[in-house]
């Protein structure tokens, strides 16, 4: 019985959604389903009453859940304790961030800090699960999107503020506008952002929420995990991409970026442990506070 599968089971109990758990655990829904079936085969019982719409707990999942959660928590605590014991170099610290957040100036920020503090040993981790690394104390800081800031056990600050924009091909009638409304986008073909596991990206969800509020049904012709792919579709005249403005690659030619009105904001957060574990981590925290306050 693998602890990683127990962690998936715990998440599934808490969300009652294969789609949401797959997104949290960075898995495809088919892989998640196989893992749960394997767990049920090992236990020789069914843990869920499944329907087409949701996942319903049964008496076995109710009984098994607290034990599975305790095992998962003990593993995290054990890893964290061993990490503290083996952490002999108190002048180093780690930063984790999701690959999709690289567009928000993180590389330049980290490079500037390293130039100003060359004596500090900084480890950078690009991961699809920066929050998991922070929770298991495998990193000291995590740059995350707003969907990951629900955990109140960490300190947090807003690193960047962003907002939705439409990406048009040059020559489009709306390409020279400062902003566009949803009504002006009627009849357009849309290219939307998806997550690595195929679930709805948060900026796409905000756009769809805006559409719902206006009773507007967008004509979506493509989804892509990669913003560069989305923007290349636009430059080739395939449609209009909806992305957070700071998320849009600057190197793609023949496009025009126009803000969506009303403004739909998003936030990138810096989360960190309540107890800063080294002097170098404290210096990075002070550096970030100065940068954000400018």
PDB file of C-alpha atoms in Angstrom:
ATOM      1  CA  UNK A   1       0.000   0.000   0.000  1.00  0.00           C
ATOM      2  CA  UNK A   2       1.707   3.178  -1.206  1.00  0.00           C
ATOM      3  CA  UNK A   3       1.507   6.314   0.930  1.00  0.00           C
ATOM      4  CA  UNK A   4       1.163   8.450  -2.195  1.00  0.00           C
ATOM      5  CA  UNK A   5      -2.060   6.561  -3.035  1.00  0.00           C
ATOM      6  CA  UNK A   6      -3.292   7.074   0.528  1.00  0.00           C
ATOM      7  CA  UNK A   7      -2.653  10.797   0.040  1.00  0.00           C
ATOM      8  CA  UNK A   8      -4.776  10.693  -3.128  1.00  0.00           C
ATOM      9  CA  UNK A   9      -7.519   8.834  -1.223  1.00  0.00           C
ATOM     10  CA  UNK A  10      -7.482  11.454   1.562  1.00  0.00           C
ATOM     11  CA  UNK A  11      -7.782  14.265  -0.995  1.00  0.00           C
ATOM     12  CA  UNK A  12     -10.618  12.466  -2.790  1.00  0.00           C
ATOM     13  CA  UNK A  13     -12.526  12.063   0.479  1.00  0.00           C
ATOM     14  CA  UNK A  14     -12.085  15.779   1.209  1.00  0.00           C
ATOM     15  CA  UNK A  15     -13.067  17.005  -2.279  1.00  0.00           C
ATOM     16  CA  UNK A  16     -15.527  14.279  -3.393  1.00  0.00           C
ATOM     17  CA  UNK A  17     -14.313  15.076  -6.901  1.00  0.00           C
ATOM     18  CA  UNK A  18     -11.975  13.069  -9.122  1.00  0.00           C
ATOM     19  CA  UNK A  19     -11.371  16.166 -11.269  1.00  0.00           C
ATOM     20  CA  UNK A  20     -10.425  18.403  -8.333  1.00  0.00           C
ATOM     21  CA  UNK A  21      -8.243  15.754  -6.681  1.00  0.00           C
ATOM     22  CA  UNK A  22      -6.464  15.047  -9.974  1.00  0.00           C
ATOM     23  CA  UNK A  23      -5.653  18.766 -10.280  1.00  0.00           C
ATOM     24  CA  UNK A  24      -4.427  18.979  -6.678  1.00  0.00           C
ATOM     25  CA  UNK A  25      -2.248  15.882  -6.999  1.00  0.00           C
ATOM     26  CA  UNK A  26      -1.049  16.779 -10.524  1.00  0.00           C
ATOM     27  CA  UNK A  27      -2.415  13.533 -12.020  1.00  0.00           C
ATOM     28  CA  UNK A  28      -4.661  12.643 -14.906  1.00  0.00           C
ATOM     29  CA  UNK A  29      -8.126  11.505 -13.834  1.00  0.00           C
ATOM     30  CA  UNK A  30      -7.478   8.113 -15.432  1.00  0.00           C
ATOM     31  CA  UNK A  31      -4.324   7.607 -13.340  1.00  0.00           C
ATOM     32  CA  UNK A  32      -6.148   8.665 -10.188  1.00  0.00           C
ATOM     33  CA  UNK A  33      -8.967   6.212 -10.943  1.00  0.00           C
ATOM     34  CA  UNK A  34      -6.465   3.368 -11.438  1.00  0.00           C
ATOM     35  CA  UNK A  35      -4.750   4.166  -8.136  1.00  0.00           C
ATOM     36  CA  UNK A  36      -8.043   4.153  -6.217  1.00  0.00           C
ATOM     37  CA  UNK A  37      -9.112   0.890  -7.863  1.00  0.00           C
ATOM     38  CA  UNK A  38      -5.769  -0.654  -6.886  1.00  0.00           C
ATOM     39  CA  UNK A  39      -6.247   0.498  -3.287  1.00  0.00           C
ATOM     40  CA  UNK A  40      -9.744  -1.001  -3.241  1.00  0.00           C
ATOM     41  CA  UNK A  41      -8.373  -4.293  -4.595  1.00  0.00           C
ATOM     42  CA  UNK A  42      -5.743  -4.369  -1.840  1.00  0.00           C
ATOM     43  CA  UNK A  43      -8.430  -3.765   0.780  1.00  0.00           C
ATOM     44  CA  UNK A  44     -10.867  -6.129  -0.980  1.00  0.00           C
ATOM     45  CA  UNK A  45     -13.739  -3.640  -0.729  1.00  0.00           C
ATOM     46  CA  UNK A  46     -15.221  -0.599  -2.431  1.00  0.00           C
ATOM     47  CA  UNK A  47     -14.427   2.730  -0.784  1.00  0.00           C
ATOM     48  CA  UNK A  48     -16.840   4.942  -2.744  1.00  0.00           C
ATOM     49  CA  UNK A  49     -20.333   4.878  -4.166  1.00  0.00           C
ATOM     50  CA  UNK A  50     -19.739   6.402  -7.605  1.00  0.00           C
ATOM     51  CA  UNK A  51     -22.273   8.202  -9.765  1.00  0.00           C
ATOM     52  CA  UNK A  52     -21.908  10.134 -13.006  1.00  0.00           C
ATOM     53  CA  UNK A  53     -21.842  13.464 -11.178  1.00  0.00           C
ATOM     54  CA  UNK A  54     -19.973  12.993  -7.943  1.00  0.00           C
ATOM     55  CA  UNK A  55     -18.216  10.673  -5.546  1.00  0.00           C
ATOM     56  CA  UNK A  56     -20.143   9.586  -2.471  1.00  0.00           C
ATOM     57  CA  UNK A  57     -18.487   8.228   0.652  1.00  0.00           C
ATOM     58  CA  UNK A  58     -19.627   4.912   2.083  1.00  0.00           C
ATOM     59  CA  UNK A  59     -19.126   3.335   5.506  1.00  0.00           C
ATOM     60  CA  UNK A  60     -15.716   1.923   4.521  1.00  0.00           C
ATOM     61  CA  UNK A  61     -14.286   5.239   3.339  1.00  0.00           C
ATOM     62  CA  UNK A  62     -15.635   6.968   6.461  1.00  0.00           C
ATOM     63  CA  UNK A  63     -13.920   4.381   8.643  1.00  0.00           C
ATOM     64  CA  UNK A  64     -10.637   4.275   6.686  1.00  0.00           C
ATOM     65  CA  UNK A  65     -10.221   8.033   6.197  1.00  0.00           C
ATOM     66  CA  UNK A  66      -8.897   9.080   9.675  1.00  0.00           C
ATOM     67  CA  UNK A  67      -6.265   6.308   9.640  1.00  0.00           C
ATOM     68  CA  UNK A  68      -5.144   7.131   6.094  1.00  0.00           C
ATOM     69  CA  UNK A  69      -4.890  10.818   6.936  1.00  0.00           C
ATOM     70  CA  UNK A  70      -2.850  10.075  10.047  1.00  0.00           C
ATOM     71  CA  UNK A  71      -0.409   7.942   8.020  1.00  0.00           C
ATOM     72  CA  UNK A  72       0.014  10.736   5.452  1.00  0.00           C
ATOM     73  CA  UNK A  73       0.532  13.354   8.164  1.00  0.00           C
ATOM     74  CA  UNK A  74       3.077  11.165   9.957  1.00  0.00           C
ATOM     75  CA  UNK A  75       5.032  10.766   6.732  1.00  0.00           C
ATOM     76  CA  UNK A  76       5.138  14.544   6.213  1.00  0.00           C
ATOM     77  CA  UNK A  77       6.218  15.089   9.817  1.00  0.00           C
ATOM     78  CA  UNK A  78       8.913  12.414   9.554  1.00  0.00           C
ATOM     79  CA  UNK A  79      10.348  13.912   6.367  1.00  0.00           C
ATOM     80  CA  UNK A  80      10.327  17.383   7.922  1.00  0.00           C
ATOM     81  CA  UNK A  81      12.062  16.128  11.086  1.00  0.00           C
ATOM     82  CA  UNK A  82      14.761  14.331   9.102  1.00  0.00           C
ATOM     83  CA  UNK A  83      15.191  17.436   6.985  1.00  0.00           C
ATOM     84  CA  UNK A  84      15.796  19.516  10.103  1.00  0.00           C
ATOM     85  CA  UNK A  85      18.312  16.966  11.470  1.00  0.00           C
ATOM     86  CA  UNK A  86      20.294  16.774   8.234  1.00  0.00           C
ATOM     87  CA  UNK A  87      20.220  20.519   7.601  1.00  0.00           C
ATOM     88  CA  UNK A  88      23.779  21.230   8.697  1.00  0.00           C
ATOM     89  CA  UNK A  89      24.268  24.207   6.403  1.00  0.00           C
ATOM     90  CA  UNK A  90      22.267  26.971   8.081  1.00  0.00           C
ATOM     91  CA  UNK A  91      23.292  29.494   5.441  1.00  0.00           C
ATOM     92  CA  UNK A  92      21.166  27.979   2.699  1.00  0.00           C
ATOM     93  CA  UNK A  93      17.473  28.107   1.841  1.00  0.00           C
ATOM     94  CA  UNK A  94      15.143  26.965  -0.930  1.00  0.00           C
ATOM     95  CA  UNK A  95      12.531  28.640  -3.116  1.00  0.00           C
ATOM     96  CA  UNK A  96       9.860  26.702  -5.027  1.00  0.00           C
ATOM     97  CA  UNK A  97       7.555  27.919  -7.760  1.00  0.00           C
ATOM     98  CA  UNK A  98       5.360  26.434 -10.477  1.00  0.00           C
ATOM     99  CA  UNK A  99       6.743  26.611 -14.054  1.00  0.00           C
ATOM    100  CA  UNK A 100       3.752  28.687 -15.156  1.00  0.00           C
ATOM    101  CA  UNK A 101       4.808  31.484 -12.766  1.00  0.00           C
ATOM    102  CA  UNK A 102       8.153  31.994 -14.502  1.00  0.00           C
ATOM    103  CA  UNK A 103       6.563  34.777 -16.568  1.00  0.00           C
ATOM    104  CA  UNK A 104       6.170  36.944 -13.474  1.00  0.00           C
ATOM    105  CA  UNK A 105       9.757  38.120 -13.199  1.00  0.00           C
ATOM    106  CA  UNK A 106      10.825  35.462 -10.702  1.00  0.00           C
ATOM    107  CA  UNK A 107      14.061  34.636 -12.493  1.00  0.00           C
ATOM    108  CA  UNK A 108      15.115  38.303 -12.549  1.00  0.00           C
ATOM    109  CA  UNK A 109      14.108  38.756  -8.894  1.00  0.00           C
ATOM    110  CA  UNK A 110      16.071  35.717  -7.733  1.00  0.00           C
ATOM    111  CA  UNK A 111      19.086  36.682  -9.864  1.00  0.00           C
ATOM    112  CA  UNK A 112      19.084  40.207  -8.402  1.00  0.00           C
ATOM    113  CA  UNK A 113      18.991  38.812  -4.862  1.00  0.00           C
ATOM    114  CA  UNK A 114      21.915  36.476  -5.641  1.00  0.00           C
ATOM    115  CA  UNK A 115      23.971  39.388  -6.962  1.00  0.00           C
ATOM    116  CA  UNK A 116      23.324  41.419  -3.814  1.00  0.00           C
ATOM    117  CA  UNK A 117      23.919  38.466  -1.456  1.00  0.00           C
ATOM    118  CA  UNK A 118      26.535  36.264  -3.168  1.00  0.00           C
ATOM    119  CA  UNK A 119      27.484  34.640   0.148  1.00  0.00           C
ATOM    120  CA  UNK A 120      24.081  32.920   0.467  1.00  0.00           C
ATOM    121  CA  UNK A 121      23.488  29.419  -0.878  1.00  0.00           C
ATOM    122  CA  UNK A 122      20.136  29.511  -2.684  1.00  0.00           C
ATOM    123  CA  UNK A 123      18.398  26.412  -4.064  1.00  0.00           C
ATOM    124  CA  UNK A 124      15.690  26.990  -6.679  1.00  0.00           C
ATOM    125  CA  UNK A 125      13.038  24.305  -7.254  1.00  0.00           C
ATOM    126  CA  UNK A 126      10.668  24.463 -10.219  1.00  0.00           C
ATOM    127  CA  UNK A 127       7.757  22.186  -9.333  1.00  0.00           C
ATOM    128  CA  UNK A 128       4.118  21.633 -10.225  1.00  0.00           C
ATOM    129  CA  UNK A 129       3.448  21.244  -6.480  1.00  0.00           C
ATOM    130  CA  UNK A 130       5.273  24.059  -4.660  1.00  0.00           C
ATOM    131  CA  UNK A 131       2.727  23.938  -1.829  1.00  0.00           C
ATOM    132  CA  UNK A 132       3.523  20.279  -1.141  1.00  0.00           C
ATOM    133  CA  UNK A 133       7.203  21.177  -0.865  1.00  0.00           C
ATOM    134  CA  UNK A 134       6.410  24.015   1.523  1.00  0.00           C
ATOM    135  CA  UNK A 135       4.179  21.824   3.694  1.00  0.00           C
ATOM    136  CA  UNK A 136       6.846  19.118   3.955  1.00  0.00           C
ATOM    137  CA  UNK A 137       9.510  21.773   4.718  1.00  0.00           C
ATOM    138  CA  UNK A 138      11.467  20.913   1.596  1.00  0.00           C
ATOM    139  CA  UNK A 139      11.491  24.612   0.776  1.00  0.00           C
ATOM    140  CA  UNK A 140      11.378  27.841   2.780  1.00  0.00           C
ATOM    141  CA  UNK A 141       9.426  29.967   0.304  1.00  0.00           C
ATOM    142  CA  UNK A 142       6.825  29.165  -2.347  1.00  0.00           C
ATOM    143  CA  UNK A 143       5.476  31.438  -5.064  1.00  0.00           C
ATOM    144  CA  UNK A 144       1.924  30.291  -5.750  1.00  0.00           C
ATOM    145  CA  UNK A 145      -1.293  31.364  -7.449  1.00  0.00           C
ATOM    146  CA  UNK A 146      -4.278  32.470  -5.413  1.00  0.00           C
ATOM    147  CA  UNK A 147      -5.872  29.011  -5.462  1.00  0.00           C
ATOM    148  CA  UNK A 148      -3.084  27.796  -3.162  1.00  0.00           C
ATOM    149  CA  UNK A 149      -3.374  30.353  -0.367  1.00  0.00           C
ATOM    150  CA  UNK A 150      -6.180  28.728   1.615  1.00  0.00           C
ATOM    151  CA  UNK A 151      -3.762  27.152   4.109  1.00  0.00           C
ATOM    152  CA  UNK A 152      -3.558  29.520   7.085  1.00  0.00           C
ATOM    153  CA  UNK A 153      -0.494  27.824   8.594  1.00  0.00           C
ATOM    154  CA  UNK A 154       1.873  29.957   6.479  1.00  0.00           C
ATOM    155  CA  UNK A 155       2.626  33.653   6.279  1.00  0.00           C
ATOM    156  CA  UNK A 156       1.823  35.243   2.944  1.00  0.00           C
ATOM    157  CA  UNK A 157       2.182  38.447   0.965  1.00  0.00           C
ATOM    158  CA  UNK A 158       1.075  39.528  -2.500  1.00  0.00           C
ATOM    159  CA  UNK A 159       4.019  39.338  -4.909  1.00  0.00           C
ATOM    160  CA  UNK A 160       2.308  40.441  -8.144  1.00  0.00           C
ATOM    161  CA  UNK A 161      -1.114  41.673  -9.220  1.00  0.00           C
ATOM    162  CA  UNK A 162      -2.312  40.746 -12.693  1.00  0.00           C
ATOM    163  CA  UNK A 163      -5.487  41.088 -14.766  1.00  0.00           C
ATOM    164  CA  UNK A 164      -7.184  39.451 -17.736  1.00  0.00           C
ATOM    165  CA  UNK A 165      -6.422  40.629 -21.252  1.00  0.00           C
ATOM    166  CA  UNK A 166      -7.373  39.579 -24.768  1.00  0.00           C
ATOM    167  CA  UNK A 167      -4.633  38.799 -27.295  1.00  0.00           C
ATOM    168  CA  UNK A 168      -5.542  39.796 -30.864  1.00  0.00           C
ATOM    169  CA  UNK A 169      -3.663  39.365 -34.135  1.00  0.00           C
ATOM    170  CA  UNK A 170      -2.317  42.641 -35.498  1.00  0.00           C
ATOM    171  CA  UNK A 171      -4.839  44.121 -37.909  1.00  0.00           C
ATOM    172  CA  UNK A 172      -7.861  42.926 -35.925  1.00  0.00           C
ATOM    173  CA  UNK A 173     -10.508  45.689 -35.617  1.00  0.00           C
ATOM    174  CA  UNK A 174     -10.114  45.677 -31.810  1.00  0.00           C
ATOM    175  CA  UNK A 175      -6.308  45.445 -31.747  1.00  0.00           C
ATOM    176  CA  UNK A 176      -5.793  49.207 -31.218  1.00  0.00           C
ATOM    177  CA  UNK A 177      -8.248  49.538 -28.328  1.00  0.00           C
ATOM    178  CA  UNK A 178      -7.061  50.224 -24.768  1.00  0.00           C
ATOM    179  CA  UNK A 179      -9.737  47.894 -23.413  1.00  0.00           C
ATOM    180  CA  UNK A 180     -12.608  45.742 -24.653  1.00  0.00           C
ATOM    181  CA  UNK A 181     -15.841  44.566 -23.081  1.00  0.00           C
ATOM    182  CA  UNK A 182     -17.291  41.095 -23.350  1.00  0.00           C
ATOM    183  CA  UNK A 183     -19.996  42.466 -25.633  1.00  0.00           C
ATOM    184  CA  UNK A 184     -17.333  43.627 -28.102  1.00  0.00           C
ATOM    185  CA  UNK A 185     -15.951  40.078 -28.221  1.00  0.00           C
ATOM    186  CA  UNK A 186     -19.215  38.631 -29.496  1.00  0.00           C
ATOM    187  CA  UNK A 187     -18.594  36.368 -32.484  1.00  0.00           C
ATOM    188  CA  UNK A 188     -14.893  35.817 -31.733  1.00  0.00           C
ATOM    189  CA  UNK A 189     -13.222  32.397 -31.587  1.00  0.00           C
ATOM    190  CA  UNK A 190     -11.458  31.860 -28.260  1.00  0.00           C
ATOM    191  CA  UNK A 191      -8.287  30.049 -27.271  1.00  0.00           C
ATOM    192  CA  UNK A 192      -8.229  29.294 -23.540  1.00  0.00           C
ATOM    193  CA  UNK A 193      -5.658  28.159 -21.007  1.00  0.00           C
ATOM    194  CA  UNK A 194      -5.748  24.651 -19.479  1.00  0.00           C
ATOM    195  CA  UNK A 195      -3.764  23.047 -16.666  1.00  0.00           C
ATOM    196  CA  UNK A 196      -1.248  20.247 -17.128  1.00  0.00           C
ATOM    197  CA  UNK A 197      -3.844  17.666 -16.018  1.00  0.00           C
ATOM    198  CA  UNK A 198      -6.484  19.031 -18.380  1.00  0.00           C
ATOM    199  CA  UNK A 199      -8.540  20.858 -15.753  1.00  0.00           C
ATOM    200  CA  UNK A 200      -9.680  24.465 -16.095  1.00  0.00           C
ATOM    201  CA  UNK A 201      -6.943  27.010 -15.448  1.00  0.00           C
ATOM    202  CA  UNK A 202      -7.873  29.678 -12.895  1.00  0.00           C
ATOM    203  CA  UNK A 203      -7.600  32.574 -15.378  1.00  0.00           C
ATOM    204  CA  UNK A 204      -9.830  30.639 -17.778  1.00  0.00           C
ATOM    205  CA  UNK A 205     -12.296  30.014 -14.943  1.00  0.00           C
ATOM    206  CA  UNK A 206     -12.430  33.756 -14.192  1.00  0.00           C
ATOM    207  CA  UNK A 207     -13.162  34.475 -17.845  1.00  0.00           C
ATOM    208  CA  UNK A 208     -15.897  31.811 -17.915  1.00  0.00           C
ATOM    209  CA  UNK A 209     -17.386  33.261 -14.723  1.00  0.00           C
ATOM    210  CA  UNK A 210     -17.516  36.665 -16.412  1.00  0.00           C
ATOM    211  CA  UNK A 211     -19.201  35.063 -19.418  1.00  0.00           C
ATOM    212  CA  UNK A 212     -21.783  33.395 -17.165  1.00  0.00           C
ATOM    213  CA  UNK A 213     -22.558  36.719 -15.470  1.00  0.00           C
ATOM    214  CA  UNK A 214     -23.311  38.238 -18.892  1.00  0.00           C
ATOM    215  CA  UNK A 215     -25.164  35.181 -20.260  1.00  0.00           C
ATOM    216  CA  UNK A 216     -22.452  34.979 -22.902  1.00  0.00           C
ATOM    217  CA  UNK A 217     -21.484  31.611 -24.401  1.00  0.00           C
ATOM    218  CA  UNK A 218     -17.933  31.802 -25.784  1.00  0.00           C
ATOM    219  CA  UNK A 219     -17.025  29.927 -28.963  1.00  0.00           C
ATOM    220  CA  UNK A 220     -13.961  28.039 -27.680  1.00  0.00           C
ATOM    221  CA  UNK A 221     -11.942  26.461 -30.499  1.00  0.00           C
ATOM    222  CA  UNK A 222      -8.817  25.410 -28.607  1.00  0.00           C
ATOM    223  CA  UNK A 223      -7.292  24.839 -25.172  1.00  0.00           C
ATOM    224  CA  UNK A 224      -3.567  24.764 -24.460  1.00  0.00           C
ATOM    225  CA  UNK A 225      -1.369  24.291 -21.420  1.00  0.00           C
ATOM    226  CA  UNK A 226       1.315  26.547 -22.917  1.00  0.00           C
ATOM    227  CA  UNK A 227       0.861  30.295 -23.248  1.00  0.00           C
ATOM    228  CA  UNK A 228       3.407  30.481 -26.074  1.00  0.00           C
ATOM    229  CA  UNK A 229       1.306  28.001 -28.084  1.00  0.00           C
ATOM    230  CA  UNK A 230      -1.846  30.009 -27.434  1.00  0.00           C
ATOM    231  CA  UNK A 231      -0.235  33.245 -28.588  1.00  0.00           C
ATOM    232  CA  UNK A 232       1.196  31.612 -31.707  1.00  0.00           C
ATOM    233  CA  UNK A 233      -2.321  30.480 -32.595  1.00  0.00           C
ATOM    234  CA  UNK A 234      -3.342  34.120 -32.349  1.00  0.00           C
ATOM    235  CA  UNK A 235      -0.442  35.414 -34.465  1.00  0.00           C
ATOM    236  CA  UNK A 236      -1.524  32.954 -37.166  1.00  0.00           C
ATOM    237  CA  UNK A 237      -5.086  34.268 -37.135  1.00  0.00           C
ATOM    238  CA  UNK A 238      -6.737  31.282 -35.434  1.00  0.00           C
ATOM    239  CA  UNK A 239      -8.608  33.274 -32.782  1.00  0.00           C
ATOM    240  CA  UNK A 240      -8.367  35.424 -29.658  1.00  0.00           C
ATOM    241  CA  UNK A 241      -6.512  34.193 -26.556  1.00  0.00           C
ATOM    242  CA  UNK A 242      -7.579  35.092 -23.011  1.00  0.00           C
ATOM    243  CA  UNK A 243      -4.704  35.294 -20.543  1.00  0.00           C
ATOM    244  CA  UNK A 244      -3.465  37.248 -17.567  1.00  0.00           C
ATOM    245  CA  UNK A 245      -1.537  40.193 -19.013  1.00  0.00           C
ATOM    246  CA  UNK A 246       1.794  39.504 -17.283  1.00  0.00           C
ATOM    247  CA  UNK A 247       1.492  35.876 -18.359  1.00  0.00           C
ATOM    248  CA  UNK A 248       1.713  36.707 -22.067  1.00  0.00           C
ATOM    249  CA  UNK A 249       5.102  36.004 -23.715  1.00  0.00           C
ATOM    250  CA  UNK A 250       6.669  39.210 -25.005  1.00  0.00           C
ATOM    251  CA  UNK A 251       8.699  37.639 -27.797  1.00  0.00           C
ATOM    252  CA  UNK A 252       5.781  36.601 -30.066  1.00  0.00           C
ATOM    253  CA  UNK A 253       5.379  38.988 -33.043  1.00  0.00           C
ATOM    254  CA  UNK A 254       2.209  40.165 -34.800  1.00  0.00           C
ATOM    255  CA  UNK A 255      -0.027  40.329 -31.746  1.00  0.00           C
ATOM    256  CA  UNK A 256      -1.775  43.073 -29.792  1.00  0.00           C
ATOM    257  CA  UNK A 257      -2.672  42.870 -26.082  1.00  0.00           C
ATOM    258  CA  UNK A 258      -5.865  44.623 -24.953  1.00  0.00           C
ATOM    259  CA  UNK A 259      -7.195  44.756 -21.381  1.00  0.00           C
ATOM    260  CA  UNK A 260     -10.617  43.279 -20.640  1.00  0.00           C
ATOM    261  CA  UNK A 261     -13.134  45.609 -18.985  1.00  0.00           C
ATOM    262  CA  UNK A 262     -14.322  45.377 -16.264  1.00  0.00           C
ATOM    263  CA  UNK A 263     -10.934  44.508 -14.763  1.00  0.00           C
ATOM    264  CA  UNK A 264     -10.663  40.885 -13.597  1.00  0.00           C
ATOM    265  CA  UNK A 265      -7.679  40.684 -11.235  1.00  0.00           C
ATOM    266  CA  UNK A 266      -5.489  37.779 -10.178  1.00  0.00           C
ATOM    267  CA  UNK A 267      -2.784  37.608  -7.525  1.00  0.00           C
ATOM    268  CA  UNK A 268       0.519  35.778  -7.182  1.00  0.00           C
ATOM    269  CA  UNK A 269       1.497  35.174  -3.552  1.00  0.00           C
ATOM    270  CA  UNK A 270       4.721  34.527  -1.704  1.00  0.00           C
ATOM    271  CA  UNK A 271       4.124  32.002   1.087  1.00  0.00           C
ATOM    272  CA  UNK A 272       6.720  31.147   3.709  1.00  0.00           C
ATOM    273  CA  UNK A 273       7.193  29.266   6.947  1.00  0.00           C
ATOM    274  CA  UNK A 274       6.128  31.105  10.105  1.00  0.00           C
ATOM    275  CA  UNK A 275       9.556  30.390  11.569  1.00  0.00           C
ATOM    276  CA  UNK A 276      12.364  31.486   9.253  1.00  0.00           C
ATOM    277  CA  UNK A 277      15.033  28.819   9.635  1.00  0.00           C
ATOM    278  CA  UNK A 278      18.238  30.608   8.573  1.00  0.00           C
ATOM    279  CA  UNK A 279      19.840  34.020   8.347  1.00  0.00           C
ATOM    280  CA  UNK A 280      19.965  33.749   4.566  1.00  0.00           C
ATOM    281  CA  UNK A 281      16.206  33.053   4.429  1.00  0.00           C
ATOM    282  CA  UNK A 282      15.629  36.086   6.662  1.00  0.00           C
ATOM    283  CA  UNK A 283      17.672  38.219   4.264  1.00  0.00           C
ATOM    284  CA  UNK A 284      15.578  36.992   1.332  1.00  0.00           C
ATOM    285  CA  UNK A 285      12.366  37.794   3.207  1.00  0.00           C
ATOM    286  CA  UNK A 286      13.554  41.334   3.952  1.00  0.00           C
ATOM    287  CA  UNK A 287      14.656  41.720   0.329  1.00  0.00           C
ATOM    288  CA  UNK A 288      11.201  40.645  -0.933  1.00  0.00           C
ATOM    289  CA  UNK A 289       9.417  43.013   1.461  1.00  0.00           C
ATOM    290  CA  UNK A 290      11.505  45.882   0.094  1.00  0.00           C
ATOM    291  CA  UNK A 291      10.849  44.857  -3.518  1.00  0.00           C
ATOM    292  CA  UNK A 292       7.103  44.514  -3.044  1.00  0.00           C
ATOM    293  CA  UNK A 293       6.798  47.822  -1.182  1.00  0.00           C
ATOM    294  CA  UNK A 294       8.508  49.773  -3.985  1.00  0.00           C
TER     295      UNK A 294
END
